[in-house]
Short mmCIF file of C-alpha atoms and ligand atoms in Angstrom, two decimals:
data_model
loop_
_atom_site.label_atom_id
_atom_site.label_comp_id
_atom_site.label_asym_id
_atom_site.label_seq_id
_atom_site.Cartn_x
_atom_site.Cartn_y
_atom_site.Cartn_z
CA MET A 20 0.00 0.00 0.00
CA THR A 21 1.39 3.43 -0.94
CA MET A 22 1.68 6.07 1.76
CA PRO A 23 -0.81 8.93 1.71
CA ARG A 24 0.35 12.49 2.28
CA VAL A 25 0.56 13.09 6.04
CA LEU A 26 0.68 16.63 7.45
CA PRO A 27 1.35 17.44 11.10
CA ALA A 28 -1.50 19.51 12.56
CA PRO A 29 -0.40 20.40 16.08
CA ALA A 30 -3.25 21.99 18.05
CA ASP A 31 -0.73 23.99 20.12
CA ASP A 32 0.96 25.61 17.10
CA PRO A 33 -1.58 28.03 15.55
CA ALA A 34 0.45 28.79 12.41
CA ARG A 35 1.06 25.16 11.47
CA LEU A 36 -2.51 24.22 12.38
CA ALA A 37 -3.86 26.99 10.13
CA ALA A 38 -1.60 25.91 7.25
CA ALA A 39 -2.68 22.28 7.58
CA ALA A 40 -6.36 23.28 7.81
CA ALA A 41 -6.04 25.45 4.67
CA GLU A 42 -4.54 22.57 2.73
CA ALA A 43 -7.21 20.18 3.94
CA ALA A 44 -9.90 22.68 2.97
CA ALA A 45 -8.50 22.90 -0.57
CA VAL A 46 -8.54 19.09 -0.93
CA LEU A 47 -12.11 18.94 0.41
CA ARG A 48 -13.38 21.72 -1.88
CA ALA A 49 -11.89 19.83 -4.84
CA GLY A 50 -13.90 16.71 -3.91
CA GLY A 51 -11.06 14.85 -2.17
CA LEU A 52 -10.87 12.83 1.06
CA VAL A 53 -9.09 14.02 4.20
CA ALA A 54 -8.55 11.93 7.33
CA LEU A 55 -8.57 14.13 10.41
CA PRO A 56 -8.60 13.76 14.18
CA THR A 57 -11.75 14.33 16.20
CA GLU A 58 -11.91 13.94 19.98
CA THR A 59 -13.50 10.49 19.54
CA VAL A 60 -11.69 8.75 16.64
CA TYR A 61 -10.14 9.84 13.34
CA GLY A 62 -12.75 10.62 10.67
CA LEU A 63 -12.59 10.21 6.90
CA ALA A 64 -14.02 13.51 5.67
CA ALA A 65 -15.54 14.71 2.39
CA ASN A 66 -17.76 17.63 1.38
CA ALA A 67 -21.21 16.51 2.56
CA LEU A 68 -22.91 18.47 -0.25
CA ASP A 69 -20.93 16.69 -3.01
CA ALA A 70 -22.46 13.28 -3.80
CA ALA A 71 -19.42 12.12 -5.81
CA ALA A 72 -17.02 12.99 -2.97
CA VAL A 73 -19.27 11.13 -0.52
CA GLN A 74 -19.27 8.07 -2.80
CA ARG A 75 -15.47 8.06 -2.54
CA ILE A 76 -15.79 7.62 1.25
CA TYR A 77 -17.81 4.42 0.79
CA ALA A 78 -15.30 3.16 -1.80
CA ALA A 79 -12.27 3.92 0.40
CA LYS A 80 -13.82 2.14 3.39
CA GLY A 81 -15.35 -0.73 1.43
CA ARG A 82 -18.49 0.23 3.32
CA PRO A 83 -21.95 -0.81 2.14
CA SER A 84 -23.97 2.23 1.16
CA TYR A 85 -26.89 1.32 3.47
CA ASN A 86 -24.83 2.55 6.43
CA PRO A 87 -25.36 6.32 6.85
CA LEU A 88 -22.56 8.81 7.56
CA ILE A 89 -22.34 11.52 10.21
CA VAL A 90 -22.22 15.14 9.02
CA HIS A 91 -19.83 17.35 11.01
CA VAL A 92 -20.56 21.05 11.50
CA THR A 93 -19.04 23.92 13.49
CA GLY A 94 -22.08 24.18 15.75
CA ILE A 95 -25.85 24.52 15.99
CA ASP A 96 -25.77 27.71 13.87
CA ALA A 97 -24.31 25.76 10.94
CA LEU A 98 -27.21 23.31 10.63
CA ALA A 99 -29.13 25.28 7.97
CA GLY A 100 -28.97 23.32 4.73
CA VAL A 101 -28.04 20.14 6.61
CA VAL A 102 -31.15 19.38 8.68
CA ALA A 103 -34.73 20.38 7.92
CA ASP A 104 -35.68 20.94 11.55
CA VAL A 105 -33.88 21.41 14.86
CA THR A 106 -36.30 19.96 17.39
CA PRO A 107 -36.54 21.41 20.91
CA LEU A 108 -34.96 18.19 22.19
CA ALA A 109 -32.02 18.56 19.78
CA ARG A 110 -31.58 22.17 20.81
CA ARG A 111 -31.35 21.19 24.48
CA LEU A 112 -28.91 18.35 23.84
CA ALA A 113 -26.69 20.43 21.53
CA ALA A 114 -26.61 23.29 24.03
CA ALA A 115 -25.42 20.89 26.72
CA PHE A 116 -23.01 18.66 24.79
CA TRP A 117 -21.73 20.51 21.69
CA PRO A 118 -19.03 20.75 20.70
CA GLY A 119 -18.50 17.18 21.84
CA PRO A 120 -19.02 13.45 21.28
CA LEU A 121 -22.79 13.49 20.67
CA THR A 122 -24.41 12.81 17.27
CA LEU A 123 -28.02 13.93 16.83
CA VAL A 124 -30.23 12.28 14.23
CA LEU A 125 -32.62 14.86 12.76
CA PRO A 126 -34.80 15.28 9.65
CA ARG A 127 -32.57 15.71 6.63
CA ALA A 128 -32.45 18.90 4.53
CA ALA A 129 -33.09 18.59 0.78
CA GLY A 130 -29.53 19.61 -0.14
CA ILE A 131 -27.94 16.62 1.61
CA PRO A 132 -27.37 13.90 -0.99
CA ASP A 133 -29.02 10.49 -0.52
CA ALA A 134 -25.54 8.96 -0.35
CA VAL A 135 -24.83 10.70 2.98
CA SER A 136 -27.84 9.35 4.83
CA ALA A 137 -28.16 6.09 2.91
CA GLY A 138 -31.51 7.27 1.60
CA LEU A 139 -33.00 7.73 5.09
CA PRO A 140 -35.22 10.79 5.70
CA THR A 141 -32.90 11.69 8.58
CA VAL A 142 -29.24 12.65 8.94
CA GLY A 143 -26.77 12.36 11.84
CA VAL A 144 -25.03 15.63 12.78
CA ARG A 145 -22.29 16.44 15.26
CA ALA A 146 -20.06 19.39 16.19
CA PRO A 147 -16.69 17.90 17.12
CA ALA A 148 -14.67 19.42 19.97
CA HIS A 149 -11.22 18.64 18.53
CA PRO A 150 -9.31 21.83 17.55
CA VAL A 151 -8.04 20.26 14.31
CA ALA A 152 -11.52 19.17 13.21
CA GLN A 153 -12.85 22.61 14.13
CA ALA A 154 -10.07 24.36 12.19
CA VAL A 155 -10.77 22.29 9.06
CA LEU A 156 -14.54 22.86 9.30
CA ALA A 157 -13.98 26.61 9.62
CA ALA A 158 -11.43 26.77 6.79
CA ALA A 159 -13.55 24.67 4.41
CA GLY A 160 -16.79 26.48 5.24
CA LEU A 161 -18.61 23.25 4.43
CA PRO A 162 -20.47 20.55 6.33
CA LEU A 163 -18.22 17.47 6.28
CA ALA A 164 -19.51 13.93 6.02
CA ALA A 165 -17.11 11.74 7.98
CA PRO A 166 -17.38 8.20 9.23
CA SER A 167 -14.57 6.70 11.27
CA ALA A 168 -11.49 6.37 9.04
CA ASN A 169 -11.25 2.58 9.10
CA PRO A 170 -12.06 -0.11 6.53
CA PHE A 171 -15.60 -1.48 7.05
CA THR A 172 -15.84 -3.83 10.09
CA ARG A 173 -12.27 -3.06 11.23
CA ILE A 174 -11.23 -1.17 14.35
CA SER A 175 -11.66 2.61 14.34
CA PRO A 176 -8.40 4.60 14.28
CA THR A 177 -7.31 6.70 17.25
CA SER A 178 -3.99 7.83 15.72
CA ALA A 179 -2.82 9.03 12.31
CA GLN A 180 -0.64 5.92 12.06
CA HIS A 181 -3.73 3.69 12.40
CA VAL A 182 -5.26 5.52 9.41
CA VAL A 183 -2.11 5.24 7.31
CA ASP A 184 -1.78 1.51 8.10
CA ALA A 185 -5.42 0.76 7.26
CA LEU A 186 -6.29 3.06 4.35
CA GLY A 187 -2.94 3.97 2.76
CA ASP A 188 -3.34 6.20 -0.27
CA ARG A 189 -7.08 5.59 -0.54
CA VAL A 190 -7.17 8.92 1.34
CA ASP A 191 -5.72 12.06 -0.28
CA LEU A 192 -4.42 13.68 2.90
CA VAL A 193 -4.04 12.68 6.55
CA LEU A 194 -3.81 15.37 9.25
CA ASP A 195 -1.83 14.13 12.23
CA GLY A 196 -3.19 15.71 15.39
CA GLY A 197 -1.92 13.06 17.80
CA ALA A 198 -3.92 10.48 19.74
CA CYS A 199 -7.68 10.99 20.24
CA GLY A 200 -8.65 11.95 23.80
CA VAL A 201 -12.00 10.13 24.03
CA GLY A 202 -11.06 7.04 22.03
CA ILE A 203 -14.47 5.56 21.18
CA GLU A 204 -17.15 6.87 18.82
CA SER A 205 -19.79 9.45 19.70
CA THR A 206 -23.08 8.64 21.36
CA VAL A 207 -25.79 8.60 18.65
CA VAL A 208 -29.25 9.82 19.68
CA ASP A 209 -32.36 10.09 17.52
CA ALA A 210 -33.70 13.53 18.46
CA THR A 211 -36.51 13.75 15.89
CA GLY A 212 -39.23 13.27 18.52
CA GLU A 213 -39.88 14.33 22.10
CA ARG A 214 -38.02 11.41 23.63
CA PRO A 215 -34.36 10.69 22.88
CA VAL A 216 -33.71 7.26 21.34
CA LEU A 217 -30.23 5.85 21.95
CA LEU A 218 -28.95 4.42 18.66
CA ARG A 219 -25.33 3.88 19.74
CA PRO A 220 -23.89 4.18 23.26
CA GLY A 221 -20.79 6.34 23.44
CA ALA A 222 -18.68 8.66 25.52
CA ILE A 223 -21.69 10.60 26.79
CA GLY A 224 -23.68 8.24 28.97
CA ALA A 225 -27.39 7.52 28.78
CA ALA A 226 -27.94 9.01 32.24
CA ALA A 227 -26.43 12.36 31.20
CA ILE A 228 -28.66 12.43 28.09
CA GLU A 229 -31.76 11.74 30.19
CA ARG A 230 -30.84 14.41 32.69
CA VAL A 231 -30.65 17.08 29.97
CA ALA A 232 -33.62 15.78 27.99
CA GLY A 233 -35.77 15.69 31.11
CA VAL A 234 -37.53 12.56 29.82
CA PRO A 235 -36.52 8.90 29.83
CA LEU A 236 -34.45 7.64 26.94
CA THR A 237 -35.49 4.64 24.84
CA ARG A 238 -33.12 2.17 23.29
CA ALA A 239 -32.98 1.43 19.58
CA ALA A 240 -33.40 -2.34 19.90
CA ALA A 241 -36.85 -1.79 21.38
CA VAL A 242 -38.06 0.27 18.41
CA ALA A 243 -36.36 -1.60 15.56
CA GLY A 244 -38.83 -4.47 15.50
CA ASP A 245 -40.17 -3.85 12.00
CA ALA A 246 -36.85 -2.89 10.39
CA ALA A 247 -36.23 -4.67 7.11
CA ARG A 248 -32.47 -4.65 7.72
CA PRO A 249 -30.38 -4.11 10.84
CA ALA A 250 -30.85 -0.57 12.18
CA PRO A 251 -27.84 1.57 11.25
CA GLY A 252 -25.05 1.09 13.76
CA MET A 253 -26.59 -2.15 14.99
CA ILE A 254 -24.43 -4.36 12.81
CA GLU A 255 -22.71 -6.95 14.99
CA ARG A 256 -18.98 -7.66 14.80
CA HIS A 257 -18.25 -4.15 13.77
CA TYR A 258 -15.10 -2.95 15.49
CA ALA A 259 -13.21 -6.20 15.31
CA PRO A 260 -9.54 -7.12 15.54
CA ARG A 261 -8.32 -10.27 13.80
CA ALA A 262 -7.84 -12.02 17.15
CA ARG A 263 -10.70 -14.02 18.68
CA LEU A 264 -11.45 -12.38 22.03
CA TYR A 265 -12.38 -14.34 25.17
CA ALA A 266 -13.58 -12.75 28.41
CA PHE A 267 -12.15 -13.85 31.75
CA GLY A 268 -13.14 -13.04 35.30
CA SER A 269 -11.31 -13.24 38.62
CA GLY A 270 -12.45 -16.85 39.02
CA ASP A 271 -10.80 -17.80 35.73
CA ARG A 272 -7.28 -16.58 36.52
CA GLY A 273 -5.96 -19.95 37.70
CA ARG A 274 -7.34 -21.80 34.69
CA LEU A 275 -6.16 -19.05 32.37
CA SER A 276 -2.60 -19.09 33.65
CA SER A 277 -2.40 -22.87 33.11
CA MET A 278 -3.89 -22.47 29.61
CA LEU A 279 -1.28 -19.83 28.81
CA ALA A 280 1.62 -21.94 30.14
CA PRO A 281 3.81 -23.53 27.44
CA SER A 282 2.50 -26.94 28.50
CA GLY A 283 -1.12 -25.70 28.55
CA VAL A 284 -3.89 -25.87 25.95
CA ALA A 285 -2.59 -25.72 22.38
CA LEU A 286 -3.73 -22.19 21.60
CA ASP A 287 -3.10 -20.53 18.28
CA ARG A 288 -0.11 -18.25 18.98
CA PRO A 289 0.70 -15.49 19.53
CA VAL A 290 -1.70 -14.87 22.41
CA GLY A 291 -2.67 -11.43 23.71
CA LEU A 292 -4.00 -10.25 27.04
CA ILE A 293 -5.99 -7.11 27.90
CA ALA A 294 -6.29 -6.72 31.65
CA PHE A 295 -6.63 -4.26 34.50
CA ASP A 296 -4.03 -6.27 36.37
CA ALA A 297 -1.91 -8.73 34.41
CA ARG A 298 0.13 -9.95 37.39
CA GLY A 299 0.46 -13.72 37.38
CA LEU A 300 -0.58 -14.05 33.72
CA VAL A 301 1.93 -14.58 30.93
CA ALA A 302 1.08 -13.88 27.28
CA ASP A 303 2.95 -12.91 24.11
CA LEU A 304 1.46 -9.41 24.23
CA VAL A 305 0.29 -8.01 27.58
CA LEU A 306 -1.76 -4.81 27.54
CA GLU A 307 -2.96 -3.16 30.74
CA LEU A 308 -5.83 -0.64 30.68
CA PRO A 309 -7.02 1.53 33.59
CA ARG A 310 -9.96 0.46 35.78
CA GLU A 311 -11.78 3.68 34.96
CA PRO A 312 -14.02 4.10 31.88
CA ALA A 313 -12.57 7.28 30.32
CA GLY A 314 -9.01 5.95 30.48
CA TYR A 315 -10.08 2.51 29.27
CA ALA A 316 -11.95 4.03 26.30
CA ARG A 317 -8.94 6.17 25.41
CA GLY A 318 -6.70 3.10 25.24
CA LEU A 319 -9.08 0.42 23.95
CA TYR A 320 -8.75 0.76 20.16
CA ALA A 321 -4.98 1.25 20.33
CA ALA A 322 -4.85 -2.02 22.32
CA LEU A 323 -6.96 -3.82 19.67
CA HIS A 324 -4.74 -2.39 16.91
CA ASP A 325 -1.70 -3.63 18.88
CA LEU A 326 -3.17 -7.16 18.91
CA ASP A 327 -3.46 -7.01 15.12
CA ARG A 328 0.04 -5.63 14.67
CA ALA A 329 1.46 -8.43 16.86
CA GLY A 330 -0.47 -11.00 14.78
CA CYS A 331 -2.42 -12.30 17.80
CA ALA A 332 -4.83 -15.11 16.93
CA VAL A 333 -6.42 -15.20 20.37
CA ALA A 334 -6.64 -12.63 23.16
CA PHE A 335 -8.09 -12.72 26.67
CA VAL A 336 -9.94 -9.69 27.97
CA GLU A 337 -10.58 -9.13 31.67
CA ASP A 338 -14.25 -8.68 32.60
CA LEU A 339 -15.37 -5.07 32.99
CA PRO A 340 -16.60 -3.86 36.37
CA PRO A 341 -20.40 -3.54 36.68
CA GLY A 342 -22.02 -0.13 36.14
CA SER A 343 -23.69 1.86 33.39
CA GLU A 344 -20.58 4.03 32.90
CA TRP A 345 -19.03 0.98 31.18
CA GLU A 346 -21.96 0.56 28.72
CA ALA A 347 -20.26 1.98 25.62
CA ILE A 348 -17.07 0.02 26.24
CA ALA A 349 -19.01 -3.21 26.78
CA ASP A 350 -20.83 -2.48 23.50
CA ARG A 351 -17.55 -2.07 21.58
CA LEU A 352 -16.06 -5.26 23.06
CA ARG A 353 -19.21 -7.18 22.15
CA ARG A 354 -19.01 -5.86 18.59
CA ALA A 355 -15.34 -6.82 18.54
CA GLY A 356 -16.55 -10.39 18.89
CA LEU A 357 -15.92 -10.97 22.62
CA GLN A 358 -17.00 -14.50 23.62
CA SER A 359 -17.09 -16.23 26.96
CA LEU A 360 -14.11 -18.32 28.01
CA GLY A 361 -16.40 -21.35 28.26
CA GLU A 362 -16.73 -21.35 24.50
CA LEU A 363 -12.97 -21.71 24.15
CA ARG A 364 -12.90 -24.66 26.52
CA THR A 365 -15.42 -26.64 24.49
CA LYS A 366 -13.46 -25.94 21.29
CA ALA A 367 -9.98 -26.62 22.59
CA TRP A 368 -10.51 -29.48 25.05
O1 TXA B 418 -17.36 9.68 16.90
C1 TXA B 418 -17.90 9.51 15.82
O2 TXA B 418 -19.13 9.51 15.69
C2 TXA B 418 -17.00 9.31 14.60
C3 TXA B 418 -16.25 10.61 14.34
C4 TXA B 418 -15.42 10.55 13.09
O3 TXA B 418 -17.15 11.67 14.32
N1 TXA B 418 -17.77 8.92 13.46
C5 TXA B 418 -18.35 7.70 13.34
O4 TXA B 418 -18.98 7.51 12.13
O5 TXA B 418 -18.29 6.85 14.19
P1 TXA B 418 -19.45 6.09 11.60
O6 TXA B 418 -19.87 6.32 10.21
O7 TXA B 418 -18.39 5.09 11.80
O8 TXA B 418 -20.73 5.76 12.42
C6 TXA B 418 -21.90 6.47 12.10
C7 TXA B 418 -23.07 5.83 12.75
C8 TXA B 418 -23.82 4.89 11.84
O9 TXA B 418 -23.29 3.61 11.80
C9 TXA B 418 -25.16 4.93 12.48
O10 TXA B 418 -25.11 4.12 13.63
C10 TXA B 418 -25.30 6.34 12.96
O11 TXA B 418 -24.01 6.85 13.04
N2 TXA B 418 -26.11 7.16 12.05
C11 TXA B 418 -25.69 8.10 11.18
N3 TXA B 418 -26.74 8.64 10.54
C12 TXA B 418 -27.83 8.03 11.00
C13 TXA B 418 -29.24 8.13 10.71
N4 TXA B 418 -29.71 9.00 9.82
N5 TXA B 418 -30.06 7.32 11.38
C14 TXA B 418 -29.60 6.44 12.28
N6 TXA B 418 -28.30 6.29 12.60
C15 TXA B 418 -27.43 7.08 11.96
MG1 MG B 419 -17.30 3.45 12.23
#
């Protein structure tokens, strides 16, 4: 794979940031693709008003066109021409959480091409908080359609290197703004009605959404009963590394350490481990993540990318603590194909 052009876009160096944003804006206005950092994950951006440019996103990702994209804007004042209506609920949520990791699904404006919203009457919109994303949006003066900058079904990128490794020169320009601070994708909420509907859990928790909305939130699974195809974002095995992932709890540590021993079960090697505390466990690649959801989210995708880079066939993932603040992380691990350790035993023994 040939290298794309990569430009440093340091948020703490205004002159270089402005130069990088101006170059990105020129590529975007010409119908090109730019990978750029947001606070959640890196996005693969194109002019949301240019149907041909948007088609290039789907081609670069190998993504089926029934999966809608998120349109990024500078803020609530930039929604004219993107959405047909800003509901009172959307106004409240945007006032509380924008710029930030919250995507609002709203009725689509006529000027947004079908390709952006996969033909749905609605469109997802978000104002990112990352200074590089904001600088590019301001310089381009356009709404930018941007999904996560990963090939379809692979792990989302949280560094410019992840994008380069996965997409190569299928993207015209990569802006390197360092590692993403949040690390998992935005919370997606349908705000077309009076009650928020959670379509994808994310960095902003369901409880915080309910508090601002002032009404209980519903969950997408409960309303998707008559859908002809999986609701957008509900596709299983979505953010997956190549390794098969098995969950282990504190009661499994003894069994796990004997499985991992050279004389243990004949596992496909190399073997990876993602744990809060890896003491007493030996694996080919040991990754420790903090026992705190924001820190865990920040490190999760880099850890999954590391498993791929090390060629891990199998990896063991320590059970998450209970609590709703872990909901989005549990969702991503489930979509990464996490299975119970019991399933490994029946296969291997
Ligand atoms: O944090 C993020 O949201 C990142 C950064 C780049 O902003 N973007 C991202 O985009 O994760 P993507 O394309 O990988 O995920 C977009 C998801 C869709 O899969 C779907 O779940 C939801 O957003 N979505 C977008 N438009 C929608 C719509 N009109 N109706 C329902 N869901 C929609
Ligand atoms: Mg994605």
